[in-house]
Short mmCIF file of C-alpha atoms and ligand atoms in Angstrom, two decimals:
data_model
loop_
_atom_site.label_atom_id
_atom_site.label_comp_id
_atom_site.label_asym_id
_atom_site.label_seq_id
_atom_site.Cartn_x
_atom_site.Cartn_y
_atom_site.Cartn_z
CA MET A 22 0.13 0.15 -0.16
CA LYS A 23 1.21 3.48 -0.79
CA SER A 24 2.15 5.63 2.35
CA VAL A 25 -0.38 8.38 3.52
CA ASN A 26 1.07 12.00 4.54
CA SER A 27 3.93 11.96 6.06
CA VAL A 28 3.13 15.15 7.92
CA LEU A 29 0.14 14.30 9.60
CA SER A 30 0.90 10.76 10.33
CA SER A 31 4.26 11.53 12.05
CA TYR A 32 1.80 13.22 15.09
CA GLY A 33 0.52 10.97 17.87
CA THR A 34 -2.99 11.50 19.07
CA THR A 35 -3.53 14.79 21.07
CA ILE A 36 -2.73 15.17 24.71
CA PHE A 37 -6.45 16.28 25.05
CA GLU A 38 -7.98 13.30 23.52
CA VAL A 39 -5.39 11.12 25.52
CA MET A 40 -6.08 12.66 29.15
CA SER A 41 -9.50 12.38 28.94
CA ARG A 42 -9.78 8.88 27.88
CA LEU A 43 -7.58 8.02 31.08
CA ALA A 44 -9.91 9.94 32.81
CA GLN A 45 -12.69 7.95 31.49
CA GLU A 46 -11.29 4.67 31.99
CA HIS A 47 -10.60 5.46 36.03
CA ASP A 48 -13.47 7.37 36.71
CA ALA A 49 -11.32 11.04 37.27
CA ILE A 50 -12.42 14.29 37.53
CA ASN A 51 -11.19 15.60 34.19
CA LEU A 52 -9.20 18.84 34.93
CA GLY A 53 -6.86 18.06 31.69
CA GLN A 54 -8.93 18.86 28.52
CA GLY A 55 -10.35 22.22 28.51
CA PHE A 56 -14.19 22.30 28.63
CA PRO A 57 -16.70 23.40 31.30
CA ASP A 58 -18.45 20.86 32.96
CA GLY A 59 -21.87 23.23 32.62
CA ASN A 60 -24.72 23.50 30.13
CA GLY A 61 -23.61 27.08 29.03
CA PRO A 62 -26.33 29.71 29.14
CA SER A 63 -29.98 28.45 29.21
CA ASP A 64 -30.89 31.28 27.27
CA VAL A 65 -28.20 30.95 24.41
CA VAL A 66 -29.02 27.11 24.44
CA ALA A 67 -33.20 27.90 24.36
CA ALA A 68 -32.30 29.77 21.03
CA ALA A 69 -30.35 27.14 19.52
CA THR A 70 -33.39 25.09 20.65
CA ASP A 71 -36.40 27.54 18.92
CA TYR A 72 -33.89 27.15 15.86
CA LEU A 73 -33.72 24.21 15.38
CA GLU A 74 -37.33 23.47 16.22
CA ASN A 75 -38.57 26.05 13.69
CA GLY A 76 -36.74 25.46 10.60
CA LEU A 77 -32.94 26.59 10.44
CA ASN A 78 -31.57 23.57 9.42
CA GLN A 79 -30.20 23.85 5.89
CA TYR A 80 -26.69 24.62 4.48
CA PRO A 81 -26.63 28.72 5.35
CA SER A 82 -24.38 30.65 3.20
CA MET A 83 -21.06 29.86 3.10
CA MET A 84 -19.89 32.95 5.11
CA GLY A 85 -21.76 32.61 7.64
CA ILE A 86 -25.57 34.10 8.16
CA PRO A 87 -25.72 37.69 8.02
CA THR A 88 -26.96 38.20 11.74
CA LEU A 89 -23.90 36.75 13.36
CA ARG A 90 -21.46 38.20 11.25
CA GLU A 91 -22.92 41.69 11.79
CA ALA A 92 -23.12 40.62 15.39
CA VAL A 93 -19.02 39.70 15.45
CA ALA A 94 -18.82 43.05 13.79
CA ASN A 95 -20.50 44.59 16.81
CA ILE A 96 -18.38 42.91 18.92
CA ASN A 97 -15.44 44.53 17.50
CA LYS A 98 -16.62 47.77 17.74
CA ARG A 99 -18.22 47.50 21.31
CA PHE A 100 -15.17 46.09 22.92
CA TYR A 101 -12.33 47.24 21.04
CA GLY A 102 -13.24 49.99 18.77
CA LEU A 103 -12.78 48.26 15.79
CA ASP A 104 -14.91 49.62 12.38
CA VAL A 105 -15.70 46.37 10.67
CA ASP A 106 -17.92 45.53 7.62
CA TRP A 107 -19.45 42.60 8.71
CA ALA A 108 -20.29 41.86 4.57
CA SER A 109 -16.55 41.77 3.63
CA GLU A 110 -14.55 41.26 6.57
CA VAL A 111 -16.23 39.15 9.03
CA MET A 112 -16.58 35.39 8.17
CA VAL A 113 -17.91 32.69 10.22
CA THR A 114 -16.17 28.80 10.60
CA SER A 115 -16.59 25.56 12.31
CA GLY A 116 -14.63 26.47 15.69
CA GLY A 117 -11.89 28.49 16.23
CA THR A 118 -10.04 25.30 15.01
CA GLU A 119 -11.17 25.39 11.56
CA ALA A 120 -10.42 29.26 11.41
CA LEU A 121 -7.00 28.96 12.34
CA ALA A 122 -6.60 26.11 9.66
CA SER A 123 -8.16 27.92 6.78
CA SER A 124 -6.23 31.22 7.62
CA LEU A 125 -3.02 29.14 7.52
CA PHE A 126 -3.36 27.23 4.31
CA ALA A 127 -4.83 30.64 2.54
CA LEU A 128 -1.80 32.19 3.75
CA ILE A 129 1.17 30.18 3.78
CA GLU A 130 3.18 29.16 0.36
CA PRO A 131 5.36 26.32 0.95
CA GLY A 132 9.12 27.62 1.88
CA ASP A 133 7.20 30.52 3.69
CA GLU A 134 8.63 31.02 7.20
CA VAL A 135 5.99 31.33 10.27
CA VAL A 136 6.99 32.67 13.79
CA LEU A 137 5.16 30.42 16.63
CA ILE A 138 6.11 31.20 20.16
CA GLU A 139 5.89 28.36 22.72
CA PRO A 140 4.12 26.76 24.32
CA LEU A 141 2.03 26.14 21.28
CA TYR A 142 -1.30 24.36 21.22
CA ASP A 143 -1.54 21.44 19.69
CA SER A 144 -3.28 22.27 16.13
CA TYR A 145 -0.59 25.09 15.20
CA LEU A 146 2.35 23.33 14.31
CA PRO A 147 0.90 20.35 11.96
CA ILE A 148 -0.76 22.90 10.14
CA VAL A 149 1.98 25.16 9.44
CA GLN A 150 3.80 22.14 8.48
CA ARG A 151 0.81 20.85 6.16
CA ALA A 152 0.70 23.91 4.37
CA GLY A 153 4.55 23.90 3.33
CA GLY A 154 5.52 26.52 5.91
CA VAL A 155 8.88 26.19 7.78
CA ALA A 156 8.13 26.78 11.58
CA LYS A 157 10.48 29.46 13.47
CA LEU A 158 9.99 28.70 17.13
CA VAL A 159 10.28 31.08 19.85
CA ARG A 160 10.05 29.85 23.36
CA LEU A 161 8.54 31.43 26.04
CA LYS A 162 9.66 29.51 29.91
CA PRO A 163 8.29 29.23 33.29
CA PRO A 164 7.71 30.73 35.57
CA ALA A 165 7.63 33.98 34.02
CA TRP A 166 6.57 33.71 30.43
CA GLU A 167 8.62 36.90 29.46
CA LEU A 168 8.42 37.48 25.43
CA PRO A 169 12.25 37.16 24.61
CA GLU A 170 12.88 40.22 22.53
CA GLU A 171 15.93 39.28 20.73
CA ALA A 172 14.91 35.62 20.04
CA LEU A 173 11.72 37.01 18.74
CA ALA A 174 13.30 39.47 16.64
CA ALA A 175 16.25 36.35 14.97
CA ALA A 176 13.11 34.55 14.48
CA PHE A 177 11.67 37.05 11.88
CA SER A 178 13.28 37.41 8.30
CA ASP A 179 12.33 38.49 4.88
CA LYS A 180 11.01 35.29 4.26
CA THR A 181 8.72 35.37 7.47
CA LYS A 182 4.71 34.96 5.89
CA LEU A 183 2.95 35.51 9.47
CA ILE A 184 3.57 35.25 12.95
CA LEU A 185 0.73 33.10 15.01
CA LEU A 186 -0.26 34.92 18.42
CA ASN A 187 -2.35 33.65 21.06
CA THR A 188 -3.63 35.38 23.51
CA PRO A 189 -4.56 35.03 26.41
CA MET A 190 -2.13 32.02 26.16
CA ASN A 191 -3.21 28.45 26.30
CA PRO A 192 -1.73 26.56 28.20
CA CYS A 193 0.39 29.34 30.14
CA SER A 194 -2.42 31.85 30.71
CA LYS A 195 -0.20 34.68 30.02
CA VAL A 196 -1.95 37.94 28.43
CA PHE A 197 0.24 39.74 25.89
CA SER A 198 0.68 43.33 27.60
CA ARG A 199 0.52 46.30 24.82
CA ASP A 200 4.16 46.69 24.70
CA GLU A 201 4.71 43.69 24.38
CA LEU A 202 2.05 43.63 21.30
CA ALA A 203 4.05 46.53 20.29
CA VAL A 204 7.22 45.00 19.46
CA ILE A 205 5.54 42.30 17.71
CA ALA A 206 3.66 44.92 15.32
CA GLY A 207 7.01 46.44 14.79
CA LEU A 208 8.65 43.03 13.64
CA MET A 209 5.58 42.72 11.20
CA GLU A 210 6.15 45.89 9.74
CA LYS A 211 10.14 45.41 9.71
CA HIS A 212 9.62 42.42 7.61
CA ASP A 213 6.50 42.97 5.81
CA ALA A 214 4.60 40.29 7.81
CA HIS A 215 0.79 39.09 8.96
CA ALA A 216 -0.17 37.88 12.10
CA VAL A 217 -2.92 35.52 12.61
CA CYS A 218 -4.37 35.96 16.50
CA ASP A 219 -5.74 33.26 18.04
CA GLU A 220 -7.93 35.53 20.57
CA VAL A 221 -10.52 32.58 21.98
CA TYR A 222 -10.05 33.38 25.11
CA GLU A 223 -10.42 37.33 24.75
CA HIS A 224 -13.55 37.65 27.21
CA LEU A 225 -11.83 35.48 29.94
CA LEU A 226 -9.30 37.66 31.38
CA PHE A 227 -9.10 38.34 35.12
CA ASP A 228 -8.11 40.90 38.07
CA GLY A 229 -9.31 43.88 35.61
CA LEU A 230 -7.01 43.39 32.81
CA GLN A 231 -8.08 44.46 29.27
CA HIS A 232 -7.90 41.93 26.09
CA VAL A 233 -5.92 44.22 23.69
CA PRO A 234 -6.41 42.92 19.68
CA LEU A 235 -2.93 43.19 18.34
CA MET A 236 -5.19 44.25 15.39
CA THR A 237 -6.19 47.70 16.97
CA LEU A 238 -2.47 48.82 17.52
CA PRO A 239 -1.07 51.34 15.00
CA GLY A 240 -0.42 49.71 11.46
CA MET A 241 -1.98 46.73 12.12
CA ARG A 242 -5.67 46.86 10.97
CA LYS A 243 -4.55 45.17 7.35
CA ARG A 244 -2.31 42.93 8.56
CA CYS A 245 -3.82 41.21 11.44
CA ILE A 246 -6.26 38.27 11.01
CA ARG A 247 -8.49 38.01 14.33
CA ILE A 248 -10.00 34.71 15.39
CA GLY A 249 -12.61 33.89 18.29
CA SER A 250 -14.95 31.24 19.58
CA ALA A 251 -18.75 31.13 20.81
CA GLY A 252 -17.18 27.61 22.78
CA LYS A 253 -15.20 29.70 24.71
CA THR A 254 -17.25 32.71 25.26
CA PHE A 255 -20.79 30.79 25.67
CA SER A 256 -19.15 27.87 27.88
CA LEU A 257 -20.43 25.96 24.99
CA THR A 258 -17.18 24.31 23.63
CA GLY A 259 -18.65 21.24 21.85
CA TRP A 260 -20.90 23.82 19.33
CA LYS A 261 -17.57 24.54 17.39
CA VAL A 262 -18.78 28.08 16.19
CA GLY A 263 -15.60 30.54 15.37
CA TYR A 264 -15.34 33.70 13.65
CA VAL A 265 -12.71 35.41 11.54
CA THR A 266 -12.51 39.32 11.26
CA ALA A 267 -9.79 40.71 8.32
CA CYS A 268 -9.70 43.15 5.81
CA PRO A 269 -10.99 41.68 2.71
CA GLU A 270 -7.90 41.28 0.64
CA LEU A 271 -7.33 38.43 3.63
CA LEU A 272 -10.76 37.45 4.18
CA GLY A 273 -11.21 36.28 0.56
CA PRO A 274 -8.37 33.85 0.57
CA ILE A 275 -9.10 32.32 3.66
CA ALA A 276 -12.79 32.30 2.55
CA LYS A 277 -11.20 30.02 -0.46
CA ALA A 278 -9.78 27.63 1.87
CA HIS A 279 -12.94 27.38 4.53
CA GLN A 280 -15.25 26.47 0.97
CA PHE A 281 -13.15 23.36 0.76
CA LEU A 282 -12.61 22.64 4.36
CA THR A 283 -16.18 22.95 6.27
CA PHE A 284 -17.98 25.11 3.71
CA THR A 285 -20.61 26.15 6.44
CA THR A 286 -21.42 25.88 10.11
CA PRO A 287 -24.77 24.40 11.91
CA PRO A 288 -27.23 27.59 10.71
CA ASN A 289 -29.02 27.04 14.36
CA LEU A 290 -25.88 27.69 16.38
CA GLN A 291 -25.10 30.30 14.24
CA ALA A 292 -28.22 32.14 15.20
CA ALA A 293 -27.74 31.52 18.75
CA VAL A 294 -24.27 32.68 18.93
CA ALA A 295 -25.84 36.05 17.09
CA TYR A 296 -28.38 36.44 20.17
CA GLY A 297 -25.48 35.73 22.70
CA LEU A 298 -22.93 38.14 21.22
CA SER A 299 -25.67 41.00 21.55
CA LYS A 300 -25.84 40.21 25.18
CA GLU A 301 -25.27 42.98 28.13
CA ASP A 302 -21.81 43.85 28.91
CA SER A 303 -23.03 42.40 32.59
CA TYR A 304 -22.70 38.51 30.25
CA PHE A 305 -19.23 39.10 29.83
CA ASN A 306 -18.08 40.38 32.41
CA SER A 307 -20.18 37.78 35.07
CA LEU A 308 -18.24 35.24 32.92
CA SER A 309 -14.64 36.48 33.82
CA ASP A 310 -15.61 37.07 37.27
CA ASN A 311 -17.12 33.48 37.72
CA LEU A 312 -14.24 32.04 36.35
CA GLN A 313 -11.75 34.06 38.62
CA LYS A 314 -13.26 32.89 41.55
CA CYS A 315 -13.08 29.17 40.37
CA ARG A 316 -8.94 30.15 39.25
CA ASP A 317 -8.87 31.38 42.82
CA LEU A 318 -10.24 28.54 44.64
CA LEU A 319 -8.12 25.93 42.51
CA ALA A 320 -4.47 27.56 42.50
CA ASN A 321 -5.20 28.35 46.41
CA GLY A 322 -5.93 24.52 47.11
CA LEU A 323 -3.04 23.38 44.97
CA LYS A 324 -0.93 25.54 46.56
CA GLU A 325 -1.62 23.94 50.25
CA ILE A 326 -1.39 20.72 48.76
CA GLY A 327 2.30 21.93 47.74
CA PHE A 328 2.44 22.75 44.00
CA GLU A 329 3.95 25.69 42.98
CA VAL A 330 1.22 27.84 41.34
CA MET A 331 1.97 30.33 38.74
CA HIS A 332 0.24 33.32 37.80
CA CYS A 333 -2.76 32.69 35.41
CA GLN A 334 -3.86 36.23 33.84
CA GLY A 335 -6.21 34.64 31.74
CA SER A 336 -7.98 31.54 29.81
CA TYR A 337 -9.35 28.32 31.65
CA PHE A 338 -5.71 27.18 32.69
CA ILE A 339 -3.41 27.26 35.40
CA THR A 340 0.10 25.63 35.58
CA THR A 341 1.70 23.88 38.18
CA ASP A 342 4.98 23.13 38.95
CA PHE A 343 4.79 19.72 40.88
CA ARG A 344 8.60 19.18 42.13
CA PRO A 345 7.68 20.54 45.20
CA LEU A 346 5.49 16.99 46.30
CA GLY A 347 8.72 15.22 45.38
CA PHE A 348 7.66 13.37 42.65
CA ASN A 349 9.70 10.78 40.52
CA GLY A 350 9.19 11.15 36.77
CA ASN A 351 8.56 13.80 34.31
CA ASP A 352 5.35 15.38 33.32
CA GLU A 353 3.53 12.84 31.96
CA ASP A 354 4.57 10.16 34.49
CA PHE A 355 2.67 12.78 36.47
CA CYS A 356 0.00 13.46 35.06
CA ARG A 357 -0.75 9.64 34.31
CA HIS A 358 -0.40 9.19 37.89
CA ILE A 359 -2.92 11.60 39.36
CA THR A 360 -4.93 10.60 37.06
CA THR A 361 -4.94 7.08 37.53
CA GLU A 362 -3.97 7.02 41.58
CA ALA A 363 -5.82 10.58 42.59
CA ARG A 364 -8.26 9.95 40.17
CA VAL A 365 -8.06 13.62 38.71
CA ALA A 366 -6.64 14.46 35.45
CA ALA A 367 -4.16 16.91 33.84
CA VAL A 368 -2.46 17.91 31.08
CA PRO A 369 1.50 17.80 30.65
CA VAL A 370 2.62 21.49 29.86
CA GLY A 371 5.76 19.39 27.87
CA ALA A 372 3.30 18.59 25.42
CA PHE A 373 3.08 21.86 24.24
CA TYR A 374 6.86 22.47 23.44
CA GLN A 375 9.23 21.09 20.79
CA GLY A 376 12.22 19.09 21.72
CA GLY A 377 11.87 18.93 25.72
CA GLY A 378 13.30 20.84 28.31
CA VAL A 379 10.14 21.67 29.90
CA GLU A 380 9.22 18.41 32.23
CA HIS A 381 7.93 19.17 35.43
CA PHE A 382 5.05 21.25 35.00
CA ALA A 383 0.83 20.27 34.71
CA ARG A 384 -1.93 22.19 33.41
CA PHE A 385 -5.26 22.28 35.72
CA CYS A 386 -8.33 23.14 34.14
CA PHE A 387 -10.53 25.67 36.71
CA CYS A 388 -13.73 26.30 33.83
CA ILE A 389 -15.16 23.42 36.41
CA GLU A 390 -18.27 23.56 38.78
CA GLU A 391 -16.88 24.95 42.35
CA ASP A 392 -17.90 21.65 44.23
CA THR A 393 -16.36 19.37 41.32
CA LEU A 394 -12.95 21.41 42.13
CA VAL A 395 -13.49 21.18 45.71
CA GLU A 396 -13.55 17.34 45.48
CA ALA A 397 -10.42 17.05 43.16
CA LEU A 398 -8.67 19.18 45.48
CA ASP A 399 -9.71 16.60 48.11
CA ARG A 400 -8.80 13.85 46.32
CA LEU A 401 -4.93 15.35 45.48
CA ARG A 402 -4.92 16.08 49.10
CA ASN A 403 -5.41 12.83 50.26
CA HIS A 404 -3.23 11.40 47.95
CA PHE A 405 -0.25 13.58 48.43
CA GLY A 406 -1.06 14.34 52.15
CA GLY A 407 -0.75 17.69 51.88
N1 LIG B 515 -7.33 28.19 20.40
C1 LIG B 515 -6.57 27.60 21.32
C2 LIG B 515 -5.59 28.47 22.16
C3 LIG B 515 -7.27 26.86 21.93
O1 LIG B 515 -7.27 26.79 23.79
C4 LIG B 515 -8.93 26.40 21.03
C5 LIG B 515 -9.45 25.93 22.23
N2 LIG B 515 -9.97 24.24 22.18
C6 LIG B 515 -8.95 26.44 20.05
C7 LIG B 515 -7.96 27.50 19.49
C8 LIG B 515 -10.27 25.84 19.12
O2 LIG B 515 -11.63 26.40 19.24
P1 LIG B 515 -12.29 26.20 19.05
O3 LIG B 515 -13.18 24.73 20.04
O4 LIG B 515 -13.58 26.98 18.63
O5 LIG B 515 -11.98 25.03 17.77
N1 LIG B 516 -8.60 23.99 24.02
C1 LIG B 516 -8.69 22.86 24.70
C2 LIG B 516 -7.51 22.38 25.69
O1 LIG B 516 -6.39 23.00 25.30
C3 LIG B 516 -8.75 21.78 23.68
C4 LIG B 516 -9.73 21.66 22.63
C5 LIG B 516 -9.58 20.25 21.71
O2 LIG B 516 -8.97 18.72 22.52
N2 LIG B 516 -8.71 20.17 20.66
O3 LIG B 516 -7.68 22.00 26.36
#
């Protein structure tokens, strides 16, 4: 038999799936893969039910239903002051994942260089490589996750087609400051590069921090592709409704990729997300306030047990250093150990790095009901005796 594609087949099963399966097998509380254990806002779910029952069930327009595209344009204006033309600058995708793939397939020519910042979300590198891109990796290191400006500058060249930027960042929960974004913007201008901005956690920032899209910096409006996800904004990750905002010159080619990947996204869910995006500011504020309480509960509990806990500025995740617990093994051993023995699953942070070197950090997800977090902490405390 002839061989299959060598790029994709060189990857194993994603760590999120691996840890979730292990959690299920051992009846563990799953603080590994990042998804909430609730059922999302009931009015948004009710809107979807209504649209499902009352006839939004056939192929919608390839670009997404106009009401959702208008709602995305309005969100851009309401939160970031961006003037966006919904008809030529917004497209709906099947989740942030498809938005990323469509954007990367649309922009990258074989041999183009792509700057990626580690820790890396799992889909980035495989898609860049499958598109023929040459990855230039820049590493953020725990515990401070500082942007190494010299290394970043060295990763850029005149062959750089784009940088892929994730803020708030999974798994390390870093929120890029305006100064850091300005450094990135300067390099993009110097090397005439684009940015694919993965902003799926844009509404999940804590301690009063504000999300700043790179697209809002001077000179960046036409260089950036901004990606959002209803999965995170409405705590409904299985819906897989995402959206892309970009100038028409970039959105056109991205739509070409989208039309051959998924073409459309369920219209009933799109309509419910449009309803959700038009909710009052209080919805968005309480989303991050409630999550911040969960973050604090989990962070304090893990500290008491003996973990070293890194600061979390946004997203669903806390990174911990487990060395103070005296565990003998690497991060993957540790995450398997606590899943099978303490029955609490986490994800090894080393899975987000190429080439090793980060081996004693575990990521815990906190977008989980408080009672369940308390139970998970009890299990870990009983196991480690903290
Ligand atoms: N980017 C990052 C950084 C993520 O954590 C996720 C979460 N799953 C995605 C993209 C994908 O989002 P979606 O579920 O909307 O495809
Ligand atoms: N974004 C989620 C996480 O980081 C998982 C999404 C997925 O499984 N693809 O855990």
